[in-house]
Amino acid sequence: MNFITWLKTGFGKLVLATAGLLLLSTFGFYWLELKESANANFSNAFWWSIVTLTTVGYGDLVPATVPGRILGALVMLSGIGLVTSLTGNMASMLVEQKAKKRKGLLTVKISDHVIILGWNDYAFGLIESLLKQTALKNFNIVIVCDLLEQQRDEIAFKLDLGDKLHFVHGSICQASVIARANPEFAKTIYVLCQDNIESKEADQQAIYAVLALRTMSPKVPIYAEIAKYENREHLRRAGANEILHRGEISARMMGMMGINSSMLSFFRNLLGIGNSGRLLFRPCTSDDKHKNWGELSSILRTTDGALPVAACKLGKNLSLQDVMDEGSALDQFIIELFENSGQDTSLGLQGPEVKMNPADSEPMAQYDALLVISAAGDFDHD
C-alpha cells in the first residue's frame, strides 16, 4: 500500500485531519496570542496546540484574548472527536492485526526459521526433536497448513512456544500461501504427509509444494516425507534434498526387533527418546582436521566420553566452476558461454556424505563433522 492509497483510508483521513488541525491551531495561536509577547516562537504555539487538542490542559500557556479563547474552545471540541476516533481506529487495527496473525493470514517477517508444510500426528515428535538440539533453542517455527482455527489453537497450546510459533493458513501446494512463510530466508524446510487426505493426493501436494519452494528458495535444504514409495523419484526431481518414506524406518526397526528386542531400545536412545547416550552432530574444528579418525576418536573418548560413529561431508551447492578445469581452454569457453548468455551455472546441492566407522588411518581433513554418541546422561553436548 503506497502513501496516497493509505491517505484515502479512514485512518489516513483521520491522521490528515488531526495534522491539519494541529497546523492551523499552531499558526492561529501564534498570530493571536504570541506574536507580540516574550514567548513568541512556533514551538510554544505547537506545544499549546497539542496540549489543547488532547484536552490535557497543563495551563502553562493560556489565551488572554477573546479570539484566542474562541480558538482554544474550537480546538478542544474538535480534539475530543478526532483524538477519540484516532485512538479507537488504532486499537481496532491492532486487534485486527492480532486476529489475522492468529488465523494465519499475515506474511511472516522473520529469518533463520524452520518451516513445516503440512501437519500430521508425527509433527509433534519432529518439533520436540528440533527443540532438544541446543543449537536450535531460539529458532522460530512456521507451520503452513489448512487446519481449522480451533485445531491450530490446540497445536499452539500443546507446543507452548509463545511468539516463537507462527501459522500460515492455506493449502501447502499454493505458491501464494507458501510465500507468506518467507521461505527464501528460512533455515530448514520440512514437507510432511497430511493425514486428512488420501495418500496419493498427499504426495501430489508435497511435490507441488517442493516445486514452488525450489523456485522461491533454491538454496534452503528441504526434507520431505512421502506416503507411497513409487512417488519418491518424483519428489527428488522436484528438488527435495532428502526424502523419508513413511513407515520405512519403523518397519526396519520392527524387523531388527525380531533378532533381539534390545535393538529397539538402542535406536530409541539414539533418537533421544531413552535416558542413555543419544546421537549428536559435532562440527569438526580446524584442529580436528589435522588428525586422523583413530587419533580423534581416542581424544573424544578421553575428554568428552563421546563415541564417534561416523564422519560427514556436508552438502554444498556446486556450480560449473567447481567441476570444470580452470586450465582447460574448452572448459573455460563453456563457462563463458553460460555466463554471457545469462544462464545459471548452478548444478544444485551435492551431498551430504556419511562414512560409518572409517579406518583409523582415515584423514579428517576432507570431512566437515562427526556423528557421535554422547555419554550417558550428557544431553547438552553439542
Tab-separated table of C-alpha atoms in Angstrom:
chain	number	residue	atom	x	y	z
A	1	MET	CA	0.000	0.000	0.000
A	2	ASN	CA	1.532	3.337	-1.102
A	3	PHE	CA	1.186	6.620	0.782
A	4	ILE	CA	-1.573	8.061	-1.432
A	5	THR	CA	-3.684	4.910	-1.071
A	6	TRP	CA	-3.125	4.933	2.699
A	7	LEU	CA	-4.295	8.567	2.923
A	8	LYS	CA	-7.587	7.559	1.281
A	9	THR	CA	-8.348	5.073	4.069
A	10	GLY	CA	-10.440	6.061	7.073
A	11	PHE	CA	-7.435	6.019	9.386
A	12	GLY	CA	-5.364	8.051	6.923
A	13	LYS	CA	-8.067	10.707	6.682
A	14	LEU	CA	-8.210	10.954	10.483
A	15	VAL	CA	-4.439	11.398	10.707
A	16	LEU	CA	-4.544	14.033	7.962
A	17	ALA	CA	-7.397	15.910	9.692
A	18	THR	CA	-5.567	15.842	13.042
A	19	ALA	CA	-2.332	17.088	11.452
A	20	GLY	CA	-4.232	19.845	9.661
A	21	LEU	CA	-5.951	20.964	12.868
A	22	LEU	CA	-2.599	20.993	14.711
A	23	LEU	CA	-1.035	23.095	11.975
A	24	LEU	CA	-3.892	25.611	11.801
A	25	SER	CA	-4.182	25.958	15.578
A	26	THR	CA	-0.403	26.434	15.886
A	27	PHE	CA	-0.382	29.321	13.398
A	28	GLY	CA	-3.636	30.716	14.838
A	29	PHE	CA	-2.392	30.722	18.436
A	30	TYR	CA	0.924	32.245	17.406
A	31	TRP	CA	-0.819	35.039	15.453
A	32	LEU	CA	-3.480	35.796	18.052
A	33	GLU	CA	-1.535	35.332	21.313
A	34	LEU	CA	2.236	35.049	20.944
A	35	LYS	CA	3.236	37.364	18.116
A	36	GLU	CA	3.758	40.365	20.372
A	37	SER	CA	4.749	38.509	23.576
A	38	ALA	CA	8.062	37.360	25.040
A	39	ASN	CA	7.200	33.729	24.209
A	40	ALA	CA	6.897	34.462	20.505
A	41	ASN	CA	8.080	31.224	18.856
A	42	PHE	CA	6.326	28.449	16.997
A	43	SER	CA	7.486	25.715	19.366
A	44	ASN	CA	5.408	27.249	22.176
A	45	ALA	CA	2.428	27.573	19.837
A	46	PHE	CA	2.799	23.946	18.732
A	47	TRP	CA	3.049	22.795	22.354
A	48	TRP	CA	-0.158	24.676	23.238
A	49	SER	CA	-1.921	23.090	20.224
A	50	ILE	CA	-1.018	19.547	21.279
A	51	VAL	CA	-1.985	20.130	24.925
A	52	THR	CA	-5.289	21.710	23.929
A	53	LEU	CA	-6.141	19.206	21.186
A	54	THR	CA	-5.677	16.279	23.565
A	55	THR	CA	-7.642	18.197	26.269
A	56	VAL	CA	-4.773	17.759	28.756
A	57	GLY	CA	-4.609	21.481	29.622
A	58	TYR	CA	-1.379	21.996	31.584
A	59	GLY	CA	-2.123	25.728	31.919
A	60	ASP	CA	1.458	26.862	31.211
A	61	LEU	CA	0.199	28.754	28.128
A	62	VAL	CA	-3.268	30.336	28.344
A	63	PRO	CA	-5.019	32.523	25.719
A	64	ALA	CA	-5.656	36.022	27.067
A	65	THR	CA	-7.698	37.477	24.200
A	66	VAL	CA	-11.264	36.672	23.174
A	67	PRO	CA	-10.255	35.394	19.702
A	68	GLY	CA	-7.588	33.201	21.338
A	69	ARG	CA	-10.122	31.703	23.750
A	70	ILE	CA	-12.575	31.057	20.902
A	71	LEU	CA	-9.757	29.283	19.030
A	72	GLY	CA	-8.971	27.216	22.150
A	73	ALA	CA	-12.614	26.199	22.541
A	74	LEU	CA	-12.830	25.126	18.899
A	75	VAL	CA	-9.592	23.110	19.169
A	76	MET	CA	-10.777	21.370	22.358
A	77	LEU	CA	-14.176	20.485	20.904
A	78	SER	CA	-12.582	19.191	17.696
A	79	GLY	CA	-9.911	17.319	19.667
A	80	ILE	CA	-12.473	15.340	21.667
A	81	GLY	CA	-13.898	13.821	18.484
A	82	LEU	CA	-10.682	13.485	16.482
A	83	VAL	CA	-8.443	12.017	19.208
A	84	THR	CA	-11.172	9.607	20.341
A	85	SER	CA	-11.730	8.399	16.762
A	86	LEU	CA	-7.984	8.152	16.134
A	87	THR	CA	-7.397	6.112	19.312
A	88	GLY	CA	-10.346	3.839	18.528
A	89	ASN	CA	-9.084	3.218	14.997
A	90	MET	CA	-5.583	2.384	16.254
A	91	ALA	CA	-6.980	-0.082	18.796
A	92	SER	CA	-9.172	-1.645	16.097
A	93	MET	CA	-6.181	-2.021	13.758
A	94	LEU	CA	-4.114	-3.729	16.460
A	95	VAL	CA	-6.954	-6.138	17.275
A	96	GLU	CA	-7.451	-6.872	13.567
A	97	GLN	CA	-3.714	-7.453	13.075
A	98	LYS	CA	-3.640	-9.865	16.005
A	99	ALA	CA	-6.695	-11.696	14.687
A	100	LYS	CA	-5.113	-12.043	11.230
A	101	LYS	CA	-1.938	-13.432	12.793
A	102	ARG	CA	-3.941	-15.964	14.799
A	103	LYS	CA	-5.786	-17.000	11.632
A	104	GLY	CA	-2.506	-17.343	9.707
A	105	LEU	CA	-3.334	-14.662	7.137
A	106	LEU	CA	-0.246	-12.471	7.590
A	107	THR	CA	3.164	-12.728	5.935
A	108	VAL	CA	5.799	-13.961	8.388
A	109	LYS	CA	8.633	-11.414	8.525
A	110	ILE	CA	11.415	-13.401	10.193
A	111	SER	CA	14.595	-15.184	9.083
A	112	ASP	CA	16.564	-18.329	10.026
A	113	HIS	CA	13.284	-20.031	10.900
A	114	VAL	CA	12.108	-23.614	10.399
A	115	ILE	CA	9.112	-24.098	8.099
A	116	ILE	CA	6.832	-27.137	8.368
A	117	LEU	CA	4.476	-27.599	5.424
A	118	GLY	CA	1.521	-29.843	6.194
A	119	TRP	CA	0.596	-31.414	9.503
A	120	ASN	CA	0.169	-34.896	10.941
A	121	ASP	CA	0.361	-36.529	14.364
A	122	TYR	CA	4.104	-37.194	13.975
A	123	ALA	CA	4.873	-33.467	13.639
A	124	PHE	CA	4.898	-33.079	17.431
A	125	GLY	CA	7.816	-35.541	17.581
A	126	LEU	CA	9.632	-33.595	14.850
A	127	ILE	CA	9.333	-30.318	16.751
A	128	GLU	CA	10.284	-31.947	20.054
A	129	SER	CA	13.412	-33.370	18.423
A	130	LEU	CA	14.324	-29.953	16.995
A	131	LEU	CA	13.888	-28.274	20.369
A	132	LYS	CA	16.210	-30.790	22.046
A	133	GLN	CA	19.066	-29.671	19.826
A	134	THR	CA	20.885	-26.986	21.780
A	135	ALA	CA	21.918	-25.122	18.627
A	136	LEU	CA	18.270	-24.501	17.739
A	137	LYS	CA	16.742	-23.449	21.068
A	138	ASN	CA	15.930	-19.905	19.991
A	139	PHE	CA	14.590	-20.530	16.499
A	140	ASN	CA	11.112	-19.720	15.193
A	141	ILE	CA	8.757	-22.333	13.742
A	142	VAL	CA	6.299	-21.543	10.958
A	143	ILE	CA	3.565	-24.126	10.306
A	144	VAL	CA	1.825	-23.929	6.923
A	145	CYS	CA	-1.423	-25.918	6.921
A	146	ASP	CA	-5.146	-25.746	6.157
A	147	LEU	CA	-6.308	-26.859	9.605
A	148	LEU	CA	-9.237	-25.127	11.278
A	149	GLU	CA	-8.537	-22.307	13.728
A	150	GLN	CA	-9.572	-24.469	16.690
A	151	GLN	CA	-7.093	-27.171	15.628
A	152	ARG	CA	-4.309	-24.615	15.251
A	153	ASP	CA	-5.093	-23.264	18.728
A	154	GLU	CA	-4.797	-26.792	20.141
A	155	ILE	CA	-1.412	-27.243	18.458
A	156	ALA	CA	-0.201	-23.894	19.828
A	157	PHE	CA	-1.383	-24.862	23.331
A	158	LYS	CA	0.412	-28.235	23.235
A	159	LEU	CA	3.672	-26.827	21.879
A	160	ASP	CA	3.634	-23.792	24.223
A	161	LEU	CA	6.197	-21.863	22.161
A	162	GLY	CA	4.610	-18.423	22.551
A	163	ASP	CA	5.843	-15.883	19.985
A	164	LYS	CA	8.242	-18.465	18.522
A	165	LEU	CA	5.346	-20.254	16.796
A	166	HIS	CA	3.680	-18.833	13.684
A	167	PHE	CA	0.911	-20.151	11.438
A	168	VAL	CA	0.214	-19.599	7.753
A	169	HIS	CA	-3.246	-20.808	6.793
A	170	GLY	CA	-3.888	-22.312	3.372
A	171	SER	CA	-3.029	-25.155	1.023
A	172	ILE	CA	0.642	-26.179	1.007
A	173	CYS	CA	0.633	-26.549	-2.785
A	174	GLN	CA	-0.252	-22.899	-3.463
A	175	ALA	CA	2.758	-20.678	-4.094
A	176	SER	CA	0.962	-17.585	-2.722
A	177	VAL	CA	0.388	-19.374	0.601
A	178	ILE	CA	3.960	-20.697	0.813
A	179	ALA	CA	5.352	-17.223	0.055
A	180	ARG	CA	3.741	-15.877	3.266
A	181	ALA	CA	6.048	-18.190	5.251
A	182	ASN	CA	9.084	-16.303	3.861
A	183	PRO	CA	10.885	-19.477	2.633
A	184	GLU	CA	13.716	-17.548	0.986
A	185	PHE	CA	15.176	-16.691	4.401
A	186	ALA	CA	14.356	-19.967	6.176
A	187	LYS	CA	16.971	-22.196	7.786
A	188	THR	CA	15.309	-25.535	7.043
A	189	ILE	CA	12.043	-26.644	5.447
A	190	TYR	CA	10.081	-29.858	6.148
A	191	VAL	CA	7.262	-31.120	3.953
A	192	LEU	CA	5.024	-33.635	5.753
A	193	CYS	CA	2.377	-36.101	4.574
A	194	GLN	CA	-1.027	-34.801	5.578
A	195	ASP	CA	-3.355	-37.126	7.491
A	196	ASN	CA	-6.637	-35.555	6.408
A	197	ILE	CA	-6.337	-36.519	2.699
A	198	GLU	CA	-5.629	-39.679	0.670
A	199	SER	CA	-2.023	-40.833	0.249
A	200	LYS	CA	-1.971	-40.158	-3.494
A	201	GLU	CA	-3.212	-36.600	-3.073
A	202	ALA	CA	-0.872	-36.013	-0.118
A	203	ASP	CA	2.120	-36.983	-2.291
A	204	GLN	CA	0.915	-34.775	-5.143
A	205	GLN	CA	0.605	-31.787	-2.818
A	206	ALA	CA	4.092	-32.492	-1.427
A	207	ILE	CA	5.531	-32.495	-4.971
A	208	TYR	CA	3.769	-29.241	-5.858
A	209	ALA	CA	4.998	-27.704	-2.608
A	210	VAL	CA	8.626	-28.653	-3.238
A	211	LEU	CA	8.458	-27.327	-6.811
A	212	ALA	CA	7.159	-23.983	-5.525
A	213	LEU	CA	9.745	-23.906	-2.737
A	214	ARG	CA	12.635	-24.529	-5.106
A	215	THR	CA	11.583	-21.504	-7.140
A	216	MET	CA	11.408	-19.238	-4.085
A	217	SER	CA	14.290	-20.658	-2.033
A	218	PRO	CA	16.758	-22.581	-4.230
A	219	LYS	CA	19.445	-22.911	-1.557
A	220	VAL	CA	17.414	-23.823	1.541
A	221	PRO	CA	17.520	-27.567	2.426
A	222	ILE	CA	14.160	-29.303	2.013
A	223	TYR	CA	13.400	-32.578	3.804
A	224	ALA	CA	10.222	-34.284	2.650
A	225	GLU	CA	8.036	-37.154	3.797
A	226	ILE	CA	6.176	-39.283	1.259
A	227	ALA	CA	3.363	-41.812	1.623
A	228	LYS	CA	3.905	-44.016	-1.459
A	229	TYR	CA	7.390	-45.251	-2.306
A	230	GLU	CA	6.789	-45.045	-6.089
A	231	ASN	CA	6.484	-41.243	-5.805
A	232	ARG	CA	9.928	-40.894	-4.241
A	233	GLU	CA	11.715	-40.168	-7.522
A	234	HIS	CA	9.151	-37.520	-8.496
A	235	LEU	CA	9.750	-35.716	-5.219
A	236	ARG	CA	13.508	-35.890	-5.686
A	237	ARG	CA	13.260	-34.415	-9.181
A	238	ALA	CA	11.095	-31.630	-7.776
A	239	GLY	CA	14.052	-30.600	-5.614
A	240	ALA	CA	13.828	-32.293	-2.193
A	241	ASN	CA	17.256	-32.847	-0.627
A	242	GLU	CA	16.264	-35.861	1.438
A	243	ILE	CA	13.101	-37.982	1.319
A	244	LEU	CA	11.725	-40.259	4.009
A	245	HIS	CA	9.125	-42.864	3.127
A	246	ARG	CA	6.580	-43.048	5.942
A	247	GLY	CA	6.996	-46.312	7.825
A	248	GLU	CA	10.375	-47.094	6.233
A	249	ILE	CA	12.435	-46.754	9.414
A	250	SER	CA	9.803	-48.191	11.770
A	251	ALA	CA	9.465	-51.275	9.528
A	252	ARG	CA	13.243	-51.864	9.630
A	253	MET	CA	13.257	-51.443	13.396
A	254	MET	CA	10.487	-53.971	13.824
A	255	GLY	CA	12.480	-56.395	11.688
A	256	MET	CA	15.534	-55.915	13.906
A	257	MET	CA	13.388	-56.476	16.982
A	258	GLY	CA	12.815	-59.990	15.648
A	259	ILE	CA	16.510	-60.633	16.183
A	260	ASN	CA	16.560	-59.144	19.666
A	261	SER	CA	14.254	-56.642	21.402
A	262	SER	CA	17.281	-54.679	22.678
A	263	MET	CA	17.632	-53.281	19.137
A	264	LEU	CA	14.578	-51.068	19.707
A	265	SER	CA	15.969	-49.704	22.965
A	266	PHE	CA	19.240	-48.907	21.208
A	267	PHE	CA	17.587	-46.912	18.428
A	268	ARG	CA	15.225	-45.137	20.828
A	269	ASN	CA	18.241	-43.916	22.813
A	270	LEU	CA	19.978	-42.772	19.632
A	271	LEU	CA	16.934	-40.676	18.758
A	272	GLY	CA	16.850	-39.099	22.219
A	273	ILE	CA	13.739	-40.951	23.417
A	274	GLY	CA	15.533	-43.014	26.052
A	275	ASN	CA	17.679	-41.947	29.011
A	276	SER	CA	21.065	-43.047	27.678
A	277	GLY	CA	23.533	-41.503	25.217
A	278	ARG	CA	21.990	-40.208	22.008
A	279	LEU	CA	23.259	-39.414	18.528
A	280	LEU	CA	24.655	-35.886	18.150
A	281	PHE	CA	26.073	-33.806	15.321
A	282	ARG	CA	29.525	-32.375	16.107
A	283	PRO	CA	31.206	-29.955	13.637
A	284	CYS	CA	34.934	-30.540	13.111
A	285	THR	CA	37.295	-27.840	14.327
A	286	SER	CA	40.460	-26.826	12.481
A	287	ASP	CA	42.486	-28.905	14.977
A	288	ASP	CA	40.281	-31.937	14.329
A	289	LYS	CA	41.060	-31.793	10.617
A	290	HIS	CA	44.797	-32.211	11.280
A	291	LYS	CA	44.174	-35.636	12.833
A	292	ASN	CA	43.081	-38.995	11.526
A	293	TRP	CA	39.999	-40.925	12.611
A	294	GLY	CA	41.798	-43.080	15.177
A	295	GLU	CA	43.519	-40.135	16.888
A	296	LEU	CA	40.349	-38.019	17.022
A	297	SER	CA	38.234	-40.920	18.313
A	298	SER	CA	40.702	-41.552	21.129
A	299	ILE	CA	40.750	-37.879	22.139
A	300	LEU	CA	36.939	-37.606	22.208
A	301	ARG	CA	36.562	-40.785	24.234
A	302	THR	CA	39.074	-39.438	26.769
A	303	THR	CA	37.878	-35.839	27.029
A	304	ASP	CA	34.101	-35.943	26.448
A	305	GLY	CA	33.276	-39.614	26.855
A	306	ALA	CA	31.613	-39.397	23.418
A	307	LEU	CA	31.828	-42.279	20.950
A	308	PRO	CA	32.361	-41.204	17.298
A	309	VAL	CA	30.489	-43.471	14.878
A	310	ALA	CA	30.674	-41.664	11.521
A	311	ALA	CA	32.450	-38.904	9.596
A	312	CYS	CA	30.351	-36.490	7.496
A	313	LYS	CA	30.861	-34.352	4.430
A	314	LEU	CA	28.227	-31.648	4.421
A	315	GLY	CA	26.168	-30.895	1.330
A	316	LYS	CA	27.216	-27.915	-0.743
A	317	ASN	CA	25.964	-26.094	-3.800
A	318	LEU	CA	28.016	-26.978	-6.856
A	319	SER	CA	28.454	-24.876	-9.978
A	320	LEU	CA	30.099	-25.452	-13.346
A	321	GLN	CA	33.190	-23.688	-11.997
A	322	ASP	CA	33.593	-26.421	-9.338
A	323	VAL	CA	33.662	-29.304	-11.820
A	324	MET	CA	35.356	-27.641	-14.794
A	325	ASP	CA	39.119	-27.476	-15.164
A	326	GLU	CA	40.378	-23.887	-14.973
A	327	GLY	CA	43.407	-24.833	-17.023
A	328	SER	CA	41.336	-26.240	-19.875
A	329	ALA	CA	40.552	-23.780	-22.674
A	330	LEU	CA	37.481	-25.801	-23.682
A	331	ASP	CA	36.078	-25.817	-20.123
A	332	GLN	CA	36.677	-22.084	-19.798
A	333	PHE	CA	34.936	-21.490	-23.137
A	334	ILE	CA	31.872	-23.476	-21.943
A	335	ILE	CA	31.694	-21.461	-18.694
A	336	GLU	CA	31.944	-18.173	-20.615
A	337	LEU	CA	29.135	-19.276	-22.953
A	338	PHE	CA	26.862	-19.916	-19.957
A	339	GLU	CA	27.738	-16.636	-18.261
A	340	ASN	CA	27.444	-14.481	-21.421
A	341	SER	CA	24.027	-15.962	-22.237
A	342	GLY	CA	22.804	-15.260	-18.729
A	343	GLN	CA	22.337	-18.957	-17.918
A	344	ASP	CA	22.600	-20.201	-14.335
A	345	THR	CA	25.802	-22.194	-13.774
A	346	SER	CA	24.481	-23.832	-10.600
A	347	LEU	CA	24.400	-27.647	-10.608
A	348	GLY	CA	22.397	-28.000	-7.403
A	349	LEU	CA	23.185	-29.373	-3.969
A	350	GLN	CA	25.661	-32.234	-3.594
A	351	GLY	CA	25.697	-34.491	-0.574
A	352	PRO	CA	25.746	-34.890	2.313
A	353	GLU	CA	28.016	-37.946	2.512
A	354	VAL	CA	28.383	-40.106	5.630
A	355	LYS	CA	31.114	-42.694	6.207
A	356	MET	CA	30.400	-45.088	9.057
A	357	ASN	CA	33.327	-46.071	11.284
A	358	PRO	CA	36.177	-45.367	8.812
A	359	ALA	CA	39.635	-46.887	9.196
A	360	ASP	CA	41.849	-45.442	11.939
A	361	SER	CA	44.209	-44.054	9.294
A	362	GLU	CA	41.436	-42.108	7.531
A	363	PRO	CA	42.478	-38.379	7.429
A	364	MET	CA	39.855	-35.988	8.774
A	365	ALA	CA	40.889	-33.079	6.537
A	366	GLN	CA	38.210	-33.950	3.961
A	367	TYR	CA	35.351	-34.156	6.492
A	368	ASP	CA	33.216	-31.387	7.981
A	369	ALA	CA	31.611	-33.018	11.010
A	370	LEU	CA	31.206	-36.141	13.140
A	371	LEU	CA	28.245	-38.136	14.323
A	372	VAL	CA	28.888	-39.122	17.935
A	373	ILE	CA	27.000	-40.986	20.643
A	374	SER	CA	27.008	-38.821	23.749
A	375	ALA	CA	27.993	-40.171	27.154
A	376	ALA	CA	25.106	-41.486	29.278
A	377	GLY	CA	23.109	-38.578	30.691
A	378	ASP	CA	25.026	-35.977	28.659
A	379	PHE	CA	22.281	-34.367	26.582
A	380	ASP	CA	23.686	-30.827	26.383
A	381	HIS	CA	26.811	-31.656	24.475
A	382	ASP	CA	26.770	-30.021	21.060
